[in-house]
Amino acid sequence: MSLTPLDEAILWAIAVSTAYITAVLAKKLTEAEGMMQFGYSFFLLTVLAGMPAAALGYLYVPNFIGAFWAVWINMGFMAVGLIPMIYGFMLGLSDYSGANRYAKIRLGSWPWVRWSVIFLIILNEFMMGWAFLLVNGAPLVTGQFTLVRALEGFGSIVSSSWFVFSMAIEMGVSLFLFRKSFPRTPFFILVLQALIMMLTPTAIENSAWQEAAIYGSSIAMTVLFIILFDYLYKNNRLNAGFSNYIVALVGIYGLMMGGLFAWEITGDTVVFSVAILSEMFLYFGMIIRDKRFSLGGSRHWLLQPWWAFGIILTTFVSEFFMGGVLDLQIEGVNAFWGSINFASVSGGLLSRLSALAYNFLIGFSAVTGSEWFLIMMGLEMGTLVALKIRVAREFETKVRLALLMVAYAGYSVILPFFIIPSSELPRIPWVGWSMGIGSSAALAPAFFVGIAGTYLVSGSLSFLFGARQLCSVVCTAPLMYQGTFYDSMKTFNRTSRLGRKLLTSRMSGIYKVTLTAVWVSMIAASVLSYLNSVGMVHVSVFGVDTTQFMYAFYFNFLWYIIFISIPFVGTYGCVTTGMCHWGTFNQFVSRFGFFRLKVKDREVCRQCPTKDCAKACPVGLTDMPGHFIAKGEFRSSKCCGVGDCVTACPYGNMYMYDVRHWIRERLGRPLNEGMLQVQKVGVSTRPSVRSPEGRSINARLDDEKVA
Ligand code: SF4
Ligand code: SF4
Ligand code: SF4
């Protein structure tokens, strides 16, 4: 049956009022002082839930018997609702002193009571959405019952406007009622949760709404992550409730985005609906608490690698699917998904397994290499870098951070994907060749000059200014590693087992093996690609050129695996493991060029009690103070010129040296490095020059551990 606008308006009036009343009841239940107070509100909540349940009974059997069942269903709900009141009354009768007429109970102190209230709230909205969809003529779970049909029905209800909009209103009203109970950060996170619920793309079958909702929810989710990460950067101690909530929230958003991705491709809403329901439980679990929300606590998240890993992994999953959803929405499902060169899974077991592994890798790489994924990552990571610019002390560091943001946008996102059509990319080698190799096409003779030019230009810059021109500016990796939140995780370089093996400027066994394997595989892939392009062999990986495949494997897959493993590998894993051939090429050249770190006074380093430069290095080059004391300078092929060590030195004793200094020295006009006077340190002298950035979480953490 189709509804008139008036019918629809009446249904929406019912939905909105129910959402409002439910939110008010939730507040009353949370603040109930005794069992009887609690019982009244609980009874009203069950009456509210009983109404759509009864309506459903009648809608499925629209006759006298259905009406009979509707009455009984309603009475059943009311009977359950009376239990707390009867219990409270009985307790009151047995309290002969009369001093405590009704047993005192705090809702939140009994978790099962709290969860049953949350369950009732969500059940109420679910049944109302179900009933309203039936009234609208939706064929929900009619005919023979099967699990598939039940799941489809579940997905249709939860992803419908009746459910999500009502829930969003309920979230908003309850948050308004509880607004004074939350500190600022959790309050904003809850506001964004309500907003994301309102911006559910599946709610309205209209392409304009779907598009607007996908953009809107992606932006809201990105803002939520930024707020969260900024909070974590500034507060390293959390209580159990808040830290569990954060992990659960980001995990649910990962599931939600995965569900949306599946919905874009298949039209199925089950996974998405499971995520929505989980989010509801989490949200109301947070709102309805016995103790008011408190921040701070004894858990130091930087000392919990698995917790940190959970946060990075779930954030990555959310952003991965968010980028994928945007790709599908903007480019179209057929254009994007259909363009991926999936292999058919057939043949023997080995063929099937390799085809499956290949399909996973190529599908994964298609998203991580796509412009919208990079844009989403860039927006989030770029904001964290912008926050770091605010606290950076040296002007040069600010400029470098600004440059890397510009480079990320220009070199990695805007130029290759938006301005230059991909068909033209091979003609512009510097832009088209990411990581110094033909990533957009096979290695054909026509590209040799371009590739050689790429190596020459980049190598020359590294010789003159150090590998920082690449690893701290031009590459996309520094944007991801150098934002406040991710940078604060450099403490894992020294606390994780693998990270410790990769510390210092020495080349560990892992480094040598990885470096060799990467270079051998890249050269082999390039040779095969070349021979293939001139028709001497016919080799490909399921039809994909070998260099393109290796590029996808290393930079669209393995790089991200290393990135999300920061708590076990440390930061700048691409440098410390030697997995990046392009980075190692430039770092090797840099080692023999002009770039190095110098100190103004070796004696200051000898007496320095903090060695903050070593603690601040995101690559884990902890041996630099020893080099400063011995030689007054430090050169390492792993040093990629981030400069955090310079910022962290409490005596302003360090500076970076490159070809500019060399030229001025030859001209007899040495550069005046840093306006700060080096402060001599004695045994009892504390450093007076403090770096807000360098001595943030990591140095404090080290001090705490020492204490
Ligand atoms: S090592 Fe490679 S991936 Fe890492 S920052 Fe340098 S160029 Fe980028
Ligand atoms: S923190 Fe500064 S003074 Fe201390 S060892 Fe490092 S460079 Fe030298
Ligand atoms: S030693 Fe200093 S400049 Fe080199 S990578 Fe570490 S922090 Fe950056």
XYZ file of C-alpha atoms and ligand atoms in Angstrom:
731
model
C 0.000 0.000 0.000
C 1.276 3.502 -0.705
C 0.868 6.156 1.948
C -0.454 9.646 1.458
C 1.758 12.557 2.599
C -0.556 12.992 5.593
C -0.107 9.317 6.586
C 3.633 9.710 6.310
C 3.552 12.875 8.409
C 1.559 11.080 11.113
C 4.002 8.161 11.159
C 6.953 10.546 11.406
C 5.227 12.429 14.230
C 4.845 9.106 16.072
C 8.479 8.159 15.375
C 9.849 11.512 16.541
C 7.701 11.605 19.683
C 8.650 8.015 20.538
C 12.327 8.877 20.093
C 11.926 11.910 22.333
C 9.988 10.054 25.057
C 12.480 7.176 24.970
C 15.396 9.571 25.438
C 13.645 11.233 28.385
C 12.895 7.839 29.929
C 16.524 6.785 29.443
C 17.588 9.840 31.449
C 15.062 9.146 34.181
C 16.128 5.500 34.365
C 19.765 6.489 34.643
C 19.115 8.947 37.423
C 16.492 6.902 39.303
C 17.167 7.065 43.039
C 15.394 3.907 44.090
C 13.770 0.774 42.769
C 10.298 2.320 42.593
C 11.485 5.360 40.661
C 13.328 3.068 38.350
C 10.296 0.782 38.108
C 7.929 3.550 36.935
C 10.204 4.596 34.091
C 10.995 1.006 33.174
C 7.293 0.199 33.003
C 6.662 3.151 30.659
C 9.530 2.003 28.467
C 8.050 -1.490 28.137
C 4.643 0.002 27.347
C 6.328 2.013 24.603
C 8.045 -1.096 23.226
C 4.847 -3.130 23.500
C 2.972 -0.854 21.105
C 4.975 -1.541 17.920
C 5.235 -5.204 18.967
C 1.452 -5.412 19.163
C 1.136 -3.527 15.873
C 3.409 -6.089 14.230
C 1.217 -8.914 15.513
C -1.794 -7.318 13.884
C -0.008 -6.352 10.654
C 1.032 -9.953 10.033
C -2.439 -11.313 10.924
C -4.813 -8.472 10.066
C -8.006 -9.977 11.489
C -9.744 -10.696 14.796
C -7.120 -13.302 15.801
C -4.323 -10.851 15.040
C -6.027 -8.214 17.189
C -6.347 -10.778 19.965
C -2.624 -11.553 19.737
C -1.783 -7.857 19.632
C -3.517 -7.366 22.982
C -1.670 -10.308 24.522
C 1.692 -9.130 23.206
C 1.078 -5.720 24.672
C 0.078 -7.209 28.001
C 3.166 -9.434 27.963
C 5.425 -6.401 27.619
C 3.561 -4.602 30.388
C 3.877 -7.643 32.665
C 7.647 -7.683 32.174
C 7.678 -3.957 32.820
C 5.991 -4.435 36.182
C 8.718 -6.727 37.546
C 11.062 -4.027 38.940
C 8.135 -2.230 40.601
C 6.827 -5.437 42.203
C 10.336 -6.325 43.304
C 10.831 -2.865 44.788
C 7.460 -3.079 46.531
C 8.309 -6.491 48.034
C 11.637 -5.187 49.276
C 9.816 -2.222 50.794
C 7.392 -4.570 52.623
C 10.219 -6.608 54.057
C 11.963 -3.474 55.312
C 10.320 -3.412 58.760
C 12.367 -0.494 60.057
C 10.583 1.777 57.610
C 13.733 3.870 57.303
C 14.363 2.658 53.826
C 10.963 2.121 52.311
C 12.188 1.071 48.903
C 15.417 -0.671 48.204
C 17.925 1.811 46.898
C 19.233 0.894 43.528
C 21.412 2.698 41.031
C 20.648 1.549 37.541
C 24.235 1.619 36.364
C 25.495 -0.430 39.270
C 23.778 -3.511 37.825
C 25.144 -4.069 34.329
C 22.392 -6.504 33.345
C 19.769 -3.888 34.237
C 21.620 -1.296 32.188
C 21.951 -3.580 29.207
C 18.304 -4.634 29.360
C 17.288 -0.978 29.258
C 19.535 -0.396 26.237
C 18.142 -3.540 24.638
C 14.577 -2.300 25.180
C 15.396 1.114 23.700
C 16.848 -0.421 20.558
C 14.188 -3.142 20.314
C 11.521 -0.461 20.475
C 13.025 1.441 17.543
C 13.628 -1.765 15.614
C 10.026 -2.913 15.921
C 8.719 0.527 15.113
C 10.862 0.658 11.972
C 9.653 -2.827 11.062
C 5.996 -1.917 11.586
C 6.262 1.339 9.630
C 7.989 -0.433 6.756
C 5.147 -2.968 6.659
C 2.615 -0.138 6.670
C 4.529 1.270 3.702
C 4.041 -2.023 1.897
C 7.554 -3.478 2.230
C 7.474 -7.294 1.811
C 9.367 -8.042 5.031
C 9.780 -11.680 6.046
C 6.517 -12.845 4.594
C 5.867 -16.271 3.155
C 8.095 -19.157 4.113
C 10.725 -18.293 6.712
C 14.366 -18.821 5.733
C 17.542 -17.535 7.336
C 18.510 -15.624 4.203
C 15.130 -13.895 4.047
C 15.300 -13.127 7.764
C 18.736 -11.527 7.322
C 17.507 -9.550 4.344
C 14.532 -8.347 6.374
C 16.810 -7.425 9.275
C 19.058 -5.433 6.921
C 16.099 -3.639 5.346
C 14.709 -2.584 8.724
C 17.935 -1.387 10.331
C 19.143 0.465 7.247
C 15.769 2.124 6.662
C 14.992 5.772 7.307
C 12.419 4.784 9.963
C 15.097 3.162 12.076
C 18.186 5.292 11.473
C 16.503 8.697 11.577
C 14.549 7.789 14.718
C 17.734 6.498 16.329
C 19.647 9.612 15.297
C 16.940 11.813 16.862
C 17.014 9.701 20.008
C 20.799 9.967 20.137
C 20.635 13.721 19.701
C 17.925 14.249 22.329
C 19.575 11.985 24.898
C 22.906 13.688 24.321
C 21.238 17.059 24.838
C 19.694 15.846 28.093
C 23.022 14.446 29.318
C 25.137 17.278 27.901
C 26.466 18.421 31.271
C 27.736 14.964 32.137
C 30.438 14.754 29.489
C 33.830 16.399 29.131
C 34.408 18.210 25.856
C 36.162 15.542 23.778
C 33.749 12.652 24.475
C 30.847 15.054 23.981
C 32.056 16.018 20.489
C 32.668 12.376 19.647
C 29.109 11.504 20.664
C 27.757 14.455 18.640
C 29.628 13.161 15.594
C 28.282 9.661 16.226
C 24.740 11.021 16.117
C 25.558 12.994 12.969
C 27.044 9.935 11.257
C 23.892 7.983 12.124
C 21.764 10.719 10.583
C 23.906 10.622 7.433
C 23.154 6.988 6.642
C 23.327 6.591 2.850
C 20.956 3.617 2.754
C 18.146 5.506 4.494
C 16.710 7.173 1.397
C 16.700 5.579 -2.027
C 17.720 8.673 -3.838
C 21.074 9.125 -5.543
C 21.436 12.759 -4.411
C 20.881 11.767 -0.769
C 23.221 8.784 -1.054
C 25.970 10.908 -2.513
C 25.529 13.707 0.034
C 25.316 11.206 2.913
C 28.485 9.385 1.824
C 30.461 12.640 1.566
C 28.981 13.971 4.792
C 29.532 10.824 6.848
C 33.075 10.423 5.494
C 33.925 13.963 6.546
C 32.247 13.525 9.951
C 34.129 10.266 10.543
C 37.427 11.841 9.532
C 36.801 14.737 11.940
C 35.950 12.216 14.652
C 39.254 10.380 14.099
C 41.186 13.642 14.185
C 39.566 14.680 17.480
C 40.277 11.245 18.896
C 43.908 11.192 17.803
C 44.541 14.691 19.004
C 43.124 13.706 22.362
C 45.339 10.614 22.501
C 48.374 12.664 21.548
C 47.738 15.091 24.375
C 46.615 12.527 26.948
C 48.579 9.335 27.241
C 46.760 8.041 30.302
C 43.261 6.650 29.855
C 40.776 4.875 32.048
C 39.565 1.417 31.108
C 36.059 2.592 30.134
C 37.216 5.238 27.689
C 40.006 3.159 26.145
C 37.623 0.216 25.542
C 35.044 2.574 24.099
C 37.563 4.089 21.659
C 38.694 0.728 20.303
C 35.115 -0.531 20.015
C 33.969 2.658 18.273
C 36.711 2.672 15.654
C 36.244 -1.085 15.135
C 32.509 -0.608 14.587
C 33.192 2.164 12.103
C 35.510 -0.220 10.260
C 32.662 -2.725 10.084
C 30.220 -0.012 9.067
C 32.402 1.207 6.217
C 33.015 -2.402 5.160
C 29.242 -2.884 5.159
C 28.751 0.222 3.027
C 31.412 -1.000 0.629
C 29.581 -4.340 0.320
C 26.290 -2.490 -0.125
C 27.719 -0.398 -2.972
C 28.816 -3.542 -4.802
C 26.081 -6.065 -3.944
C 23.185 -4.001 -2.578
C 23.272 -6.112 0.596
C 22.800 -4.238 3.883
C 23.281 -7.005 6.482
C 26.888 -6.195 7.515
C 26.115 -2.489 7.545
C 23.058 -3.107 9.727
C 25.034 -5.233 12.209
C 27.472 -2.307 12.515
C 24.616 0.176 13.065
C 23.102 -1.943 15.822
C 26.515 -2.407 17.461
C 27.048 1.321 17.367
C 23.697 1.859 19.057
C 24.616 -0.472 21.891
C 27.960 1.260 22.282
C 26.417 4.721 22.185
C 23.711 4.080 24.750
C 26.162 2.056 26.814
C 28.186 5.253 27.026
C 25.226 7.545 27.662
C 23.592 5.394 30.334
C 26.309 4.881 32.900
C 26.113 4.727 36.621
C 29.181 6.880 37.156
C 29.366 10.042 35.153
C 31.888 9.971 32.404
C 35.441 10.563 33.517
C 38.644 10.874 31.587
C 42.167 10.192 32.704
C 43.259 6.996 34.359
C 46.122 4.703 34.938
C 46.419 3.033 31.540
C 49.333 4.407 29.567
C 48.365 3.631 26.003
C 51.904 3.990 24.685
C 52.869 1.094 26.929
C 50.133 -1.106 25.455
C 51.196 -2.191 21.967
C 48.147 -4.378 21.345
C 45.767 -1.570 22.218
C 47.651 0.845 19.968
C 47.693 -1.771 17.227
C 43.928 -2.193 17.589
C 43.431 1.549 17.129
C 45.686 1.817 14.072
C 44.289 -1.323 12.466
C 40.636 -0.401 12.920
C 41.277 3.160 11.785
C 43.010 1.857 8.719
C 40.141 -0.548 7.981
C 37.652 2.327 8.326
C 39.646 4.557 6.025
C 40.313 1.791 3.564
C 36.610 1.123 3.104
C 35.748 4.803 3.306
C 38.128 5.461 0.407
C 36.692 2.437 -1.419
C 33.117 3.636 -0.929
C 34.046 7.063 -2.311
C 35.784 5.428 -5.283
C 32.707 3.338 -6.031
C 30.335 6.237 -5.538
C 32.261 8.773 -7.581
C 33.647 6.589 -10.340
C 30.726 4.179 -10.469
C 30.752 0.535 -9.422
C 31.388 -0.807 -12.903
C 34.083 1.711 -13.730
C 36.040 1.149 -10.524
C 35.391 -2.446 -9.468
C 35.093 -3.627 -13.038
C 38.464 -2.127 -13.927
C 40.344 -4.299 -11.429
C 42.032 -7.209 -13.141
C 40.667 -10.008 -10.939
C 41.749 -13.549 -11.791
C 39.207 -16.313 -12.158
C 39.415 -18.791 -9.284
C 39.572 -22.179 -10.959
C 41.765 -25.219 -11.505
C 43.612 -27.195 -8.830
C 44.018 -26.249 -5.212
C 47.290 -24.400 -5.776
C 45.851 -22.416 -8.698
C 42.817 -21.484 -6.673
C 44.843 -20.406 -3.674
C 47.225 -18.329 -5.756
C 44.315 -16.737 -7.625
C 42.642 -15.911 -4.309
C 45.856 -14.426 -2.890
C 46.356 -12.433 -6.080
C 42.747 -11.200 -6.049
C 43.076 -10.083 -2.454
C 46.294 -8.242 -3.194
C 45.098 -6.593 -6.369
C 41.753 -5.574 -4.830
C 43.529 -4.196 -1.768
C 46.011 -2.292 -3.928
C 43.271 -0.897 -6.137
C 41.786 0.873 -3.119
C 45.034 1.937 -1.407
C 46.331 3.260 -4.719
C 43.136 5.145 -5.511
C 42.821 8.892 -5.332
C 39.923 8.975 -2.885
C 41.658 6.720 -0.396
C 44.718 8.956 -0.612
C 42.561 12.034 -0.193
C 40.850 10.658 2.914
C 44.199 9.613 4.391
C 45.675 12.952 3.390
C 42.882 14.913 5.070
C 43.265 13.036 8.318
C 47.034 12.743 8.404
C 47.472 16.243 6.980
C 45.415 17.731 9.813
C 47.622 15.922 12.329
C 50.677 17.381 10.574
C 49.067 20.833 10.668
C 48.613 20.382 14.419
C 52.291 19.538 14.656
C 53.220 22.698 12.788
C 51.547 24.628 15.589
C 53.857 23.150 18.224
C 57.031 22.920 16.121
C 59.699 25.318 17.334
C 62.084 25.778 14.409
C 60.942 27.787 11.452
C 62.668 25.304 9.145
C 60.665 22.429 10.631
C 57.446 24.358 10.121
C 58.387 25.028 6.507
C 59.343 21.389 5.919
C 56.071 20.145 7.410
C 54.120 22.604 5.273
C 56.066 21.480 2.223
C 55.349 17.836 2.835
C 51.650 18.607 3.004
C 51.863 20.480 -0.282
C 53.945 17.670 -1.772
C 51.425 15.055 -0.666
C 48.591 16.969 -2.251
C 50.463 17.916 -5.392
C 52.775 15.040 -6.123
C 50.713 12.128 -4.880
C 47.134 13.121 -5.342
C 46.409 16.088 -7.546
C 48.972 15.758 -10.299
C 48.879 12.084 -11.210
C 45.167 11.591 -10.871
C 43.330 14.782 -11.530
C 45.269 17.058 -13.803
C 47.053 14.633 -16.048
C 44.925 11.964 -17.717
C 46.355 8.529 -16.999
C 46.829 7.959 -20.724
C 49.299 10.851 -20.692
C 51.166 9.737 -17.581
C 53.866 7.741 -19.389
C 54.836 10.923 -21.242
C 55.674 12.744 -18.018
C 58.145 10.461 -16.277
C 58.816 12.501 -13.134
C 55.169 12.506 -12.248
C 54.256 9.123 -13.641
C 57.037 7.151 -12.043
C 56.338 6.737 -8.442
C 59.240 5.300 -6.489
C 61.583 5.583 -9.460
C 60.029 2.879 -11.552
C 57.340 2.630 -14.177
C 54.385 2.170 -11.915
C 51.815 3.153 -14.488
C 53.041 1.020 -17.312
C 55.415 -1.733 -18.341
C 59.120 -0.965 -18.606
C 59.411 -0.105 -22.305
C 62.528 1.346 -24.030
C 60.677 4.627 -24.573
C 60.732 5.232 -20.842
C 64.424 4.657 -20.200
C 65.360 8.317 -20.468
C 62.543 9.264 -18.128
C 63.510 6.656 -15.575
C 67.191 7.590 -15.745
C 66.179 11.245 -15.354
C 64.098 10.391 -12.319
C 67.036 8.650 -10.658
C 69.401 11.459 -11.644
C 67.221 14.284 -10.354
C 66.278 12.564 -7.124
C 69.796 11.215 -6.529
C 71.336 14.668 -7.102
C 68.935 16.268 -4.637
C 69.760 13.592 -2.065
C 73.481 14.137 -2.638
C 73.139 17.868 -2.074
C 70.464 18.047 0.632
C 70.131 14.507 1.965
C 67.407 11.913 1.584
C 65.135 14.296 3.468
C 64.128 15.804 0.112
C 62.330 12.490 -0.448
C 61.741 10.752 2.893
C 60.772 13.900 4.772
C 59.038 15.880 2.075
C 58.145 14.458 -1.320
C 57.140 10.894 -0.483
C 53.649 10.284 0.873
C 55.028 8.356 3.865
C 56.235 11.339 5.932
C 52.741 12.802 6.004
C 51.523 9.575 7.558
C 54.351 9.205 10.035
C 54.841 12.782 11.123
C 51.439 13.895 12.345
C 51.199 14.394 16.106
C 49.455 11.116 16.947
C 51.505 8.755 14.794
C 54.724 10.541 15.623
C 54.096 10.027 19.321
C 54.265 6.283 18.667
C 57.980 6.470 17.932
C 58.421 5.285 21.472
C 57.627 1.804 20.111
C 60.956 1.925 18.249
C 62.576 1.398 21.607
C 59.964 -0.675 23.406
C 58.922 -3.275 20.807
C 61.044 -6.384 20.355
C 61.431 -6.012 16.592
C 61.803 -2.235 16.861
C 64.787 -2.680 19.182
C 66.470 -4.946 16.630
C 66.139 -2.200 14.023
C 67.484 0.590 16.235
C 70.635 2.628 15.539
C 72.338 3.411 12.272
C 73.860 -0.032 11.934
C 72.416 -2.316 9.268
C 70.711 -5.156 11.083
C 70.398 -8.636 9.630
C 66.712 -7.976 8.915
C 67.633 -4.790 7.092
C 70.228 -6.515 4.898
C 67.974 -9.441 3.996
C 64.992 -7.210 3.202
C 67.070 -4.740 1.216
C 68.596 -7.514 -0.886
C 65.275 -9.260 -1.465
C 63.581 -6.028 -2.485
C 66.297 -4.932 -4.889
C 66.639 -8.372 -6.465
C 62.869 -8.676 -6.930
C 62.529 -5.150 -8.327
C 65.382 -5.628 -10.788
C 64.043 -9.033 -11.829
C 60.560 -7.600 -12.287
C 61.949 -4.698 -14.338
C 63.974 -6.996 -16.591
C 60.982 -9.247 -17.151
C 58.781 -6.243 -17.813
C 61.257 -4.923 -20.370
C 61.657 -8.294 -22.090
C 57.915 -8.613 -22.135
C 57.437 -5.177 -23.644
C 59.858 -5.927 -26.511
C 58.210 -9.298 -27.106
C 61.135 -11.519 -26.040
C 59.180 -13.268 -23.286
C 55.551 -13.428 -22.298
C 55.504 -13.139 -18.544
C 52.908 -11.464 -16.370
C 51.198 -11.992 -13.029
C 47.647 -13.000 -13.923
C 47.855 -10.601 -16.849
C 49.408 -7.731 -14.864
C 52.831 -6.355 -15.818
C 55.544 -7.532 -13.406
C 56.755 -4.050 -12.365
C 53.213 -2.875 -11.799
C 52.562 -5.960 -9.710
C 55.719 -5.523 -7.627
C 54.940 -1.856 -7.138
C 51.424 -2.732 -5.965
C 52.815 -5.402 -3.647
C 55.461 -3.228 -2.023
C 53.837 0.174 -1.896
C 50.098 -0.429 -1.959
C 50.143 -3.473 0.290
C 53.331 -4.211 2.268
C 53.939 -0.569 3.095
C 50.538 -0.374 4.812
C 51.121 -3.645 6.649
C 54.324 -2.180 8.071
C 52.540 1.078 8.824
C 49.742 -0.498 10.850
C 52.352 -2.611 12.665
C 53.977 0.471 14.233
C 53.481 -0.876 17.779
C 55.564 -3.933 16.852
C 57.997 -2.456 14.310
C 58.276 1.192 15.312
C 57.740 4.262 13.175
C 59.329 4.788 9.776
C 59.371 1.027 9.231
C 59.903 1.638 5.518
C 63.308 3.105 6.386
C 64.311 0.836 9.260
C 63.477 -2.431 7.483
C 64.946 -1.401 4.132
C 61.755 -2.416 2.300
C 61.734 0.605 0.012
C 64.180 0.420 -2.893
C 63.589 4.035 -3.803
C 64.269 5.177 -0.255
C 67.406 3.048 0.102
C 68.724 4.360 -3.223
C 68.349 7.963 -2.067
C 69.585 7.207 1.448
C 72.661 5.492 0.013
C 73.469 8.529 -2.136
C 72.800 10.832 0.805
C 75.295 8.914 2.962
C 78.091 10.028 0.635
C 76.776 13.531 0.007
C 76.893 16.787 1.934
C 74.120 16.058 4.391
C 74.917 15.300 8.033
C 73.939 16.346 11.539
C 76.389 18.483 13.449
C 76.665 19.782 16.971
C 78.064 23.131 17.955
C 79.829 21.893 21.074
C 80.785 18.253 21.680
C 81.337 18.941 25.364
C 77.650 19.818 25.776
C 76.737 16.386 24.411
C 79.236 14.722 26.729
C 77.573 16.278 29.776
C 74.023 16.153 28.431
C 71.873 14.257 30.952
C 68.841 13.743 28.699
C 70.091 12.600 25.288
C 66.717 13.807 24.016
C 67.933 13.878 20.424
C 68.126 10.074 20.435
C 64.705 9.674 22.037
C 63.078 11.992 19.512
C 64.295 10.278 16.352
C 61.359 8.548 14.592
C 63.808 6.252 12.792
C 65.348 5.109 16.065
C 68.897 6.341 15.434
C 69.736 6.178 19.117
C 73.496 6.048 18.558
C 73.773 9.658 17.437
C 74.887 11.129 20.818
C 77.905 8.804 20.757
C 78.869 10.066 17.311
C 78.426 13.657 18.418
C 80.703 13.149 21.390
C 83.332 11.330 19.295
C 83.278 13.335 16.079
C 80.954 16.264 16.493
C 78.771 15.016 13.656
C 76.547 12.135 12.661
C 76.065 10.580 9.242
C 73.836 7.636 8.577
C 72.247 6.253 5.452
C 69.101 5.703 7.530
C 68.875 9.350 8.568
C 66.135 10.868 6.480
C 66.396 14.366 7.877
C 63.143 14.599 9.776
C 64.880 16.945 12.201
C 62.985 15.969 15.350
C 66.365 15.434 17.000
C 67.292 19.053 16.306
C 64.008 20.230 17.784
C 64.362 17.987 20.813
C 67.884 18.981 21.843
C 67.262 20.998 25.016
C 70.462 23.007 24.500
C 69.905 24.026 20.892
C 73.202 22.303 20.195
C 72.380 20.596 16.887
C 71.869 21.641 13.319
C 71.602 20.059 9.912
C 74.424 20.530 7.500
C 74.066 20.350 3.705
C 75.490 21.821 0.511
C 74.376 25.340 1.461
C 76.681 25.293 4.488
C 79.482 23.832 2.423
C 79.240 26.627 -0.169
C 79.117 29.371 2.459
C 82.090 27.879 4.244
C 84.028 27.998 0.973
C 82.961 31.615 0.596
C 84.076 32.356 4.141
C 80.553 33.171 5.290
C 79.400 30.214 7.412
C 75.701 29.998 8.169
C 74.759 31.113 11.675
C 72.937 27.945 12.688
C 70.246 28.709 15.160
C 69.982 31.913 17.120
C 70.010 30.020 20.401
C 73.127 30.143 22.467
C 74.364 26.741 23.478
C 73.841 26.463 27.174
C 76.688 24.675 28.906
C 75.519 21.982 31.191
C 76.972 21.033 34.493
C 76.063 18.088 36.644
C 73.434 20.057 38.510
C 72.233 22.156 35.578
C 68.840 21.374 34.103
C 68.283 22.307 30.490
C 66.528 25.604 30.083
C 65.605 25.303 26.436
C 62.656 22.962 26.303
C 61.073 21.634 23.188
C 57.321 21.324 23.521
C 57.311 18.897 20.627
C 60.424 16.866 21.209
C 59.839 16.381 24.886
C 56.219 15.555 24.590
C 54.986 12.050 25.073
C 58.152 10.127 24.291
C 60.548 11.935 26.565
C 58.013 12.043 29.353
C 57.361 8.355 28.890
C 61.058 7.602 29.160
C 61.335 9.716 32.281
C 58.398 7.874 33.800
C 59.865 4.494 32.969
C 63.189 5.492 34.492
C 61.368 6.708 37.596
S 61.809 4.918 2.656
Fe 60.524 4.961 0.824
S 58.417 4.933 1.569
Fe 59.735 5.482 3.298
S 59.771 7.709 3.320
Fe 61.536 7.060 2.099
S 60.827 6.994 -0.030
Fe 59.019 7.081 1.289
S 70.231 16.236 23.208
Fe 71.549 17.817 22.365
S 73.182 18.074 23.846
Fe 72.127 16.150 24.318
S 73.344 14.599 23.245
Fe 71.707 15.228 21.891
S 72.581 16.874 20.625
Fe 73.913 16.589 22.407
S 68.652 11.475 13.300
Fe 67.442 13.350 13.410
S 67.303 14.014 11.296
Fe 67.980 11.875 11.229
S 66.091 10.684 11.051
Fe 66.516 10.863 13.245
S 65.374 12.693 13.893
Fe 65.523 12.739 11.696
